[in-house]
Coordinates of C-alpha atoms and ligand atoms in Angstrom, one line a residue:
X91 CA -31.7 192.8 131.3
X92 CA -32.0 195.3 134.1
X93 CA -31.8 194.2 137.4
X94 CA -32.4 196.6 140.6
X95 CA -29.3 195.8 141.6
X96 CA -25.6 194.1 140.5
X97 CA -22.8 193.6 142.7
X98 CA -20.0 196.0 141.9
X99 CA -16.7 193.4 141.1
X100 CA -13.2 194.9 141.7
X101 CA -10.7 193.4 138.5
X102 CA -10.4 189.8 139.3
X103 CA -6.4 190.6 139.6
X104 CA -6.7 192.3 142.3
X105 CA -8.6 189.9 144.3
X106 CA -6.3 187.4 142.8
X107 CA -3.4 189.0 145.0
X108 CA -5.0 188.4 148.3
X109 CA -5.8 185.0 147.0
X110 CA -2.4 184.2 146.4
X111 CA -1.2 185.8 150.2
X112 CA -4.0 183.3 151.7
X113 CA -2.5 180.7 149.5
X114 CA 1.0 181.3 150.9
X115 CA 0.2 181.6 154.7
X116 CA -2.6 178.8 154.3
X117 CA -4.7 180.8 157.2
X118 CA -7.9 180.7 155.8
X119 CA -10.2 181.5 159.0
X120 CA -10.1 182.1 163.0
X121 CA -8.7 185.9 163.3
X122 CA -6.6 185.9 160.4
X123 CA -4.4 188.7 159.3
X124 CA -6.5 190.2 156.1
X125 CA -10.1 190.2 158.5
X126 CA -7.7 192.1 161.3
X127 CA -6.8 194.4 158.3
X128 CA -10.2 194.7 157.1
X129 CA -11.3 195.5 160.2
X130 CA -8.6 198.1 160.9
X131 CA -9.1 200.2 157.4
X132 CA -12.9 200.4 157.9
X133 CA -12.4 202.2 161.3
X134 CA -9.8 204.4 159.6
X135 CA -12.0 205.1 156.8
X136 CA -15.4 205.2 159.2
X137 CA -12.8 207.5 161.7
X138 CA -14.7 205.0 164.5
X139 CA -13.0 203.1 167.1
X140 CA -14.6 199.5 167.7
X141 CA -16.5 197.5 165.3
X142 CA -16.5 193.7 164.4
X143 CA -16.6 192.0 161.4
X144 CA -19.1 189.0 162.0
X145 CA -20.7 186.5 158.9
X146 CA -23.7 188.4 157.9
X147 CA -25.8 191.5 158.8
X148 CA -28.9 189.3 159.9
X149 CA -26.3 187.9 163.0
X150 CA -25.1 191.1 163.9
X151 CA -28.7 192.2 164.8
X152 CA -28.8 188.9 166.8
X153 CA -25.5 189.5 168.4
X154 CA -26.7 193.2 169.6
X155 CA -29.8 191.6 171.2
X156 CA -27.5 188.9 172.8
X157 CA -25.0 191.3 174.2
X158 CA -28.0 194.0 175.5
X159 CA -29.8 190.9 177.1
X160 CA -32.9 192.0 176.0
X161 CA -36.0 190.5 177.0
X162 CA -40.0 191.4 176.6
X163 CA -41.0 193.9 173.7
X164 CA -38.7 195.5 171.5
X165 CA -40.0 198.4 169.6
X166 CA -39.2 198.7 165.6
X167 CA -40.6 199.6 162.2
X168 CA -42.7 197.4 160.1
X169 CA -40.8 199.1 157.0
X170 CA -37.7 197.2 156.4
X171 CA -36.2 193.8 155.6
X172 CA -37.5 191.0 157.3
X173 CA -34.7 190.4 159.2
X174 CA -35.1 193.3 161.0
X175 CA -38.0 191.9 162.8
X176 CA -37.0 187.9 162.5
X177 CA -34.1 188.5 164.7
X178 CA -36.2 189.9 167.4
X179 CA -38.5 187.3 166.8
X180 CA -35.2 184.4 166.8
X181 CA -34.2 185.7 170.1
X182 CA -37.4 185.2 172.1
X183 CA -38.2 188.8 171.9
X184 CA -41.7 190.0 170.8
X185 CA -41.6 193.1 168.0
X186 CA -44.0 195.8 169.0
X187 CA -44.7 198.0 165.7
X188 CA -44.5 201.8 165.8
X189 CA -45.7 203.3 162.3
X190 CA -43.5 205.0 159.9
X191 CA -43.2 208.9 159.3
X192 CA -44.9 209.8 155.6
X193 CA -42.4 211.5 155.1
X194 CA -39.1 210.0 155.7
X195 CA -41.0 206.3 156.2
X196 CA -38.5 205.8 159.1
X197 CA -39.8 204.7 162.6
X198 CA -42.2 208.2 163.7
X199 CA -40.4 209.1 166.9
X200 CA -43.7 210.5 167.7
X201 CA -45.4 208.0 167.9
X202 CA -42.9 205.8 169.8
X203 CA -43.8 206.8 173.4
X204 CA -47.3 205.3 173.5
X205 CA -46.0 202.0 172.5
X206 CA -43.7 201.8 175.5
X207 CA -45.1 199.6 178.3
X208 CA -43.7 198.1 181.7
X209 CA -42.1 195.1 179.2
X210 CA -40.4 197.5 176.4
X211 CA -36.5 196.9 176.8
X212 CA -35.4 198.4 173.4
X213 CA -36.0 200.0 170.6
X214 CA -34.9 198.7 166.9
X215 CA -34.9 201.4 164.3
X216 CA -33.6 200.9 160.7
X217 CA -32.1 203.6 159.1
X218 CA -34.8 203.4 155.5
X219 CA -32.3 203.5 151.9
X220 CA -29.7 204.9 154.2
X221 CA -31.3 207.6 155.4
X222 CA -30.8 208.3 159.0
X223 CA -33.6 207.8 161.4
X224 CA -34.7 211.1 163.9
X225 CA -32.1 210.0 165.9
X226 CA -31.5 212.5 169.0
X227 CA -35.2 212.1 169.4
X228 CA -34.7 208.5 169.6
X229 CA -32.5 208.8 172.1
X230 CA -34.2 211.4 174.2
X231 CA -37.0 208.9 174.4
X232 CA -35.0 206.2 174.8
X233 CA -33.2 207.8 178.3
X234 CA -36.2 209.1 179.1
X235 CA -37.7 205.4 179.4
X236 CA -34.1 204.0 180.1
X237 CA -34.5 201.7 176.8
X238 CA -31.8 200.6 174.7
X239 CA -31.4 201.5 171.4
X240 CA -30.4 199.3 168.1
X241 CA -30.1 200.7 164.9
X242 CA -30.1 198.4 161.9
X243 CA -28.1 200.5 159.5
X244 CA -27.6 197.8 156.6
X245 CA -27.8 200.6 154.1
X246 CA -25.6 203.1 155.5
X247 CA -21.8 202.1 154.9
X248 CA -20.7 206.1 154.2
X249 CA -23.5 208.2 155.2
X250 CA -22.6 210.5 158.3
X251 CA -25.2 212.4 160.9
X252 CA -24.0 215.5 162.2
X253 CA -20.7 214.7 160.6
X254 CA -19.9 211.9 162.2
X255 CA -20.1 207.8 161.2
X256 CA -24.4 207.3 161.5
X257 CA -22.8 203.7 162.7
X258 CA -21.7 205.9 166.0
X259 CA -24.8 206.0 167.2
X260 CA -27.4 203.8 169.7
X261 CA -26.2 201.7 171.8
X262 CA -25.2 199.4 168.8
X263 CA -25.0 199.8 165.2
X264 CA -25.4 197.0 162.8
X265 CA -24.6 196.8 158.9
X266 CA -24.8 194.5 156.4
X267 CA -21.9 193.5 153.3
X268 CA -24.1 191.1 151.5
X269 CA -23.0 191.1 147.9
X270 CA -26.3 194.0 147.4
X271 CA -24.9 196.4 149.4
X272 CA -23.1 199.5 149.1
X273 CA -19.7 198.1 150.2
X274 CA -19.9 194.1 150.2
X275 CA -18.1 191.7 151.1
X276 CA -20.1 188.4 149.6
X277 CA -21.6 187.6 153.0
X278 CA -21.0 189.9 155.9
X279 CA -21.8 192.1 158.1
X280 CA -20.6 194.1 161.8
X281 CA -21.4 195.5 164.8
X282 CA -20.4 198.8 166.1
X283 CA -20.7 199.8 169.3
X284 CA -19.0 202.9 171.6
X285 CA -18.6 201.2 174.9
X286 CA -15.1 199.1 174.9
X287 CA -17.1 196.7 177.4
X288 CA -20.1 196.1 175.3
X289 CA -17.6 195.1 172.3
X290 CA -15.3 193.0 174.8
X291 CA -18.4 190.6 175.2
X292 CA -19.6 190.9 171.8
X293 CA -16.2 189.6 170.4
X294 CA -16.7 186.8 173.1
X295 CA -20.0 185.9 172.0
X296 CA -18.7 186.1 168.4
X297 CA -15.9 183.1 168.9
X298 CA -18.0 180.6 170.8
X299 CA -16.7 182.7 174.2
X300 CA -12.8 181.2 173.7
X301 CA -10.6 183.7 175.8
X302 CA -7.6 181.3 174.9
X303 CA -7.4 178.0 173.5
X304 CA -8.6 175.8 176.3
X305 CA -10.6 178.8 178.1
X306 CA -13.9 180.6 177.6
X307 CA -15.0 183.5 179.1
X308 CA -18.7 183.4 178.7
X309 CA -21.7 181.4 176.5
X310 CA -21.2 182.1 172.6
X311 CA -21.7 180.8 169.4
X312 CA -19.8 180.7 165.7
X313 CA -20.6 184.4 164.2
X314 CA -17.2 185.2 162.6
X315 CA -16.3 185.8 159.5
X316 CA -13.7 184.3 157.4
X317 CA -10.3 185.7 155.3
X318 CA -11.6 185.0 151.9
X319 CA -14.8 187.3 152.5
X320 CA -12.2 190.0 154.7
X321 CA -10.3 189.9 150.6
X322 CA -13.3 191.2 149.2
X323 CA -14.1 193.8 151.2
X324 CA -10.3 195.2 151.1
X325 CA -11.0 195.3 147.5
X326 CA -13.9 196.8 147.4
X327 CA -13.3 199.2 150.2
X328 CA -10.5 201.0 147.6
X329 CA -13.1 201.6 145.4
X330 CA -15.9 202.9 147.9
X331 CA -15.5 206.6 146.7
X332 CA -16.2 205.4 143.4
X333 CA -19.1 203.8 144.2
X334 CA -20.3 206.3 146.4
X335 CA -19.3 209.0 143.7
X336 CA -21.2 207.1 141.0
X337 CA -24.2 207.0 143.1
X338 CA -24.9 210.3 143.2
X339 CA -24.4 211.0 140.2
X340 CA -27.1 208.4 138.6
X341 CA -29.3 209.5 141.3
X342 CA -29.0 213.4 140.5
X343 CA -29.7 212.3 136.9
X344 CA -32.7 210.3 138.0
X345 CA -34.2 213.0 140.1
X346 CA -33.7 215.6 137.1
X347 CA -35.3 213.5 134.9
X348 CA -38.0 212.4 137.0
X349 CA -39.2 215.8 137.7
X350 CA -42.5 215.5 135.9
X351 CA -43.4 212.4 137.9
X352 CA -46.0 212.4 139.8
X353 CA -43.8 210.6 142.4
X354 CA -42.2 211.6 145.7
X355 CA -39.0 211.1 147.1
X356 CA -38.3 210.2 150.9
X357 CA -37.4 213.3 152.1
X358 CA -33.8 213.2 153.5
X359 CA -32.4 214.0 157.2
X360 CA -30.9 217.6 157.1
X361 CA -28.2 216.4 159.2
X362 CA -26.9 213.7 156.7
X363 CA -24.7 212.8 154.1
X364 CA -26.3 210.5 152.4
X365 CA -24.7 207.5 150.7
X366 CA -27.5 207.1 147.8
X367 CA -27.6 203.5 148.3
X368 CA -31.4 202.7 146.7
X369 CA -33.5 205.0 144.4
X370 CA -36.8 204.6 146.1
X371 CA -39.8 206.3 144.3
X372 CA -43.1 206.4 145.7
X373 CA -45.9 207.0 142.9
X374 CA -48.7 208.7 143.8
X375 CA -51.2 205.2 143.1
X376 CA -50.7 201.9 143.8
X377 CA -52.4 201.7 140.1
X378 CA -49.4 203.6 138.7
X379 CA -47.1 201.7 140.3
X380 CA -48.4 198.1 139.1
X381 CA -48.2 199.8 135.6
X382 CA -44.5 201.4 135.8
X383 CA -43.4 198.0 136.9
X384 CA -45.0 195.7 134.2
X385 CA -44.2 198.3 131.3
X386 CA -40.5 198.1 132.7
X387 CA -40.4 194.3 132.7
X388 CA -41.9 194.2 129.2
X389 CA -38.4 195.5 128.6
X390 CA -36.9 193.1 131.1
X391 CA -36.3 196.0 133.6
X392 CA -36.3 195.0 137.0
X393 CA -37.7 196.6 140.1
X394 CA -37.9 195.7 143.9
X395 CA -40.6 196.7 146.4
X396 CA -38.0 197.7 148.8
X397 CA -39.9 197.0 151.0
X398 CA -42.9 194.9 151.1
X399 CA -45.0 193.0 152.5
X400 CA -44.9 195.4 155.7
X401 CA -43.6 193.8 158.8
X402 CA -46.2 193.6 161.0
X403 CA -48.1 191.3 158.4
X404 CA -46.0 188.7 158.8
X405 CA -47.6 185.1 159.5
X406 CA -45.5 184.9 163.2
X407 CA -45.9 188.5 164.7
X408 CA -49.3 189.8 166.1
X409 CA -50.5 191.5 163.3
X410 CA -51.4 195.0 163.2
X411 CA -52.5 197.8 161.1
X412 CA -50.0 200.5 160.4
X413 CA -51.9 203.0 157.9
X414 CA -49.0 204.7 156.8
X415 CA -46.6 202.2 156.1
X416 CA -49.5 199.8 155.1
X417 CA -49.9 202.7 152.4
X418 CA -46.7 203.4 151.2
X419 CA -45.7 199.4 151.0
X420 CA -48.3 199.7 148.1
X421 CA -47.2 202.6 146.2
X422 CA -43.3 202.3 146.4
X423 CA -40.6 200.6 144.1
X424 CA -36.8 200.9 144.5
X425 CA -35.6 202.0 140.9
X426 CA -32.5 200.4 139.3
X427 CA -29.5 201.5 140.7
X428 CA -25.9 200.0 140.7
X429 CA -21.7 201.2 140.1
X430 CA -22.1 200.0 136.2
X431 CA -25.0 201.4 135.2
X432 CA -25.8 203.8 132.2
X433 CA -26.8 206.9 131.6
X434 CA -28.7 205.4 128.5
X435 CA -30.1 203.1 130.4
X436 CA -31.2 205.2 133.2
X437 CA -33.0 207.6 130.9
X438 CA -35.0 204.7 128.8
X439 CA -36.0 203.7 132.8
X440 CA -36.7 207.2 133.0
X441 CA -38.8 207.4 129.6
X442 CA -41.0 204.1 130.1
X443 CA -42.1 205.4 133.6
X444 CA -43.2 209.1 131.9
X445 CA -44.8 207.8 129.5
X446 CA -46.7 205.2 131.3
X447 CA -47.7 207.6 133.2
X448 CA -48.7 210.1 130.5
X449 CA -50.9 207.1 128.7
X450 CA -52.8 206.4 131.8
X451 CA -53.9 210.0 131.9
X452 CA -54.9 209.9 128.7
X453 CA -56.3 206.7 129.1
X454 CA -58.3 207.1 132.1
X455 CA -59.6 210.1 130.5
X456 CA -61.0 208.3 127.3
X457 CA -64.7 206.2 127.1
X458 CA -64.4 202.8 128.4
X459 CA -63.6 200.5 125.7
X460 CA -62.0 202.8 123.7
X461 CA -59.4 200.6 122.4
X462 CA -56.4 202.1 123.3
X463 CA -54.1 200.1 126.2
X464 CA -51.5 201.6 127.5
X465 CA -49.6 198.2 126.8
X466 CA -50.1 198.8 123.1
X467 CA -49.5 202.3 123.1
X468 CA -45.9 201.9 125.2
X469 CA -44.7 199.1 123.4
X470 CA -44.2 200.9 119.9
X471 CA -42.6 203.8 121.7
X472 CA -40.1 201.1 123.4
X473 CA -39.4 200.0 120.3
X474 CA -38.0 203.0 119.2
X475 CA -36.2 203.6 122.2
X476 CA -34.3 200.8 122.0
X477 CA -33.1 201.2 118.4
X478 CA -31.6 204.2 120.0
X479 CA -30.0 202.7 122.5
Ligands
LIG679 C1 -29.7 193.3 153.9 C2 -30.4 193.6 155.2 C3 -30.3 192.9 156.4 C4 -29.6 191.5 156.4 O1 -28.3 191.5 156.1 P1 -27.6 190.1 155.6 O2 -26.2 190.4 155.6 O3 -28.2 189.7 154.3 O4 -28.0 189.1 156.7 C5 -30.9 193.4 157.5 N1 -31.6 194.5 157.5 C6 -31.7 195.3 156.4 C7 -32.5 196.5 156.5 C8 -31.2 194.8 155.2 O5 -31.4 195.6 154.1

């Protein structure tokens, strides 16, 4: 089996020493000393200066509309995970689509403006597979307008813009460490931001608002995170070149041997570097897409639609169209990519998807009823595949 995705595991010995220092000190959550380390060696290796480790990346959106006190319309993209949008929603915001750029399927800065009205107070932009968003048009918008800006960048852990962190920009940054990401840490996530103010009530807001034992400094509720999850991610964290290394690598081999595909790529933000987290492929018909993924499963290889449905379908939003995004929700499939797969196993991927796509020209240029499926065709070619591999 094939999944899209599998958690990269350090060796269990080495999360077996942190076990054994929580097991000595007996501090197990509330500030403890490996989530104060963790913290500290992802600025050092981000070069940032304030971030905070909270439980998950869904609360860290919610703590960056908390701490902005936004109210009204937020703006954002219906092309992302559903979070992105239920936060807004689960703190009494209303999301206000803006459709995606065909090409990057980010948020189209260009068509943000006309969205704005007297009740927009932000805007919430995901940065797509890790790609950064248009952002200094973003911003130029967003003074412009005086509108805050969030970025939900839960696929970026190492990609940079202009060099820098893409968690140092907006107002806030959020990420996710769920145990699909990048760098994970089980359950996780944080919250960057630049202002040392902004942070001060964030970490408030994170620890029920406790500025001492018996004193609290402002409303908040339980977002932290705990000493066991911090473990993991020191782990994983001396591995992240690795990961990030290996990456690239599958994903240069994918692109080479895709190049015959009728298939595009998102095209990437010349002012990146990108951290290859997802190998999204959008095929040129929704038809060929439906096809790829059932003649991969037959060989139990498994996509996502990274992402559908599109947002602003969802049963609790006003529902709009949003042609571009309503369009590429149809056509694209995130490919199988993880730290342990194989270069084997990315070129049967590779194989399947040609020559499904091959078939269906031929097939589609044959009389109807002609006899020949593309099911029938593929699966004695699978065959041999696989007594290669
Ligand atoms: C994973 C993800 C989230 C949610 O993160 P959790 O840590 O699972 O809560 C939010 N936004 C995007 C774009 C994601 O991919």
């Amino acid at each position: 089996m094939i999944p899209v995705t599998k958690p990269f595991l350090p060796r269990e010995e080495e999360f077996k020493e942190y076990l054994d220092s929580i097991w000595e000190r007996q501090w197990l959550t509330n500030n403890g000393p490996l989530l104060n380390d963790f913290e500290l060696k992802l600025k050092e290796y981000l070069n940032i200066r304030h971030l905070l480790f909270v439980c998950n990346g869904t609360f860290a959106l919610q703590l960056a509309i908390k701490a902005l006190e936004l109210k009204g319309e937020i703006i954002t993209t219906p092309f992302s995970y559903v979070a992105t949008t239920s936060s807004i929603v689960w703190e009494g915001c209303r999301p206000v689509y803006v459709d995606i750029d065909p090409e990057t399927f980010n948020i189209d800065p260009l068509k943000i403006e006309q969205a704005i009205t007297n009740k927009t107070s932000a805007i919430l932009a995901t940065h797509v597979y890790g790609n950064p968003c248009d952002i200094d048009t973003i911003q130029q918008i967003a003074d412009k307008h005086g509108l805050k800006v969030i970025y939900d960048a839960a696929h970026c852990f190492g990609t940079k813009y202009k060099n820098k962190s893409v968690f140092e920009y907006g107002d806030i940054s959020t990420t996710s460490f769920h145990a699909t990401k990048l760098l994970h840490t089980i359950e996780g996530g944080a919250v960057f931001t630049r202002d040392p103010d902004l942070l001060k009530k964030m970490l408030y807001l994170r620890n029920f608002g406790h500025n001492g034992p018996e004193a609290f400094a402002s409303v908040g509720i339980n977002g932290k995170n705990c000493e066991f999850h911090a473990a993991m991610g020191l782990c994983n964290l001396k591995h992240v070149d690795e990961i990030l290394e290996r990456r690239k690598l599958l994903s240069e081999h994918y692109f080479q041997r895709l190049a015959n595909i009728h298939a595009r790529f998102p095209k990437l933000n010349q002012d990146k570097d990108y951290n290859y987290a997802y190998f999204p492929m959008l095929f040129q018909t929704e038809d060929l897409r439906i096809k790829c993924m059932n003649q991969l499963e037959l060989s139990k290889i498994y996509c996502r639609r990274y992402f559908s449905p599109a947002l602003s379908t969802l049963p609790y939003v006003r529902q709009v169209k949003m042609p571009v995004c309503d369009d590429v929700v149809k056509k694209i499939v995130c490919l199988p990519l993880y730290h342990s797969l194989t270069f084997p196993d990315l070129d049967m991927i590779c194989r399947i998807i040609e020559r499904t796509q091959n078939y269906n020209i031929i097939e589609s240029a044959l009389p109807e009823n002609f006899g020949v499926t593309i099911a029938d065709k593929i699966e004695t070619e699978i065959n041999d595949l696989k007594s290669f591999s």
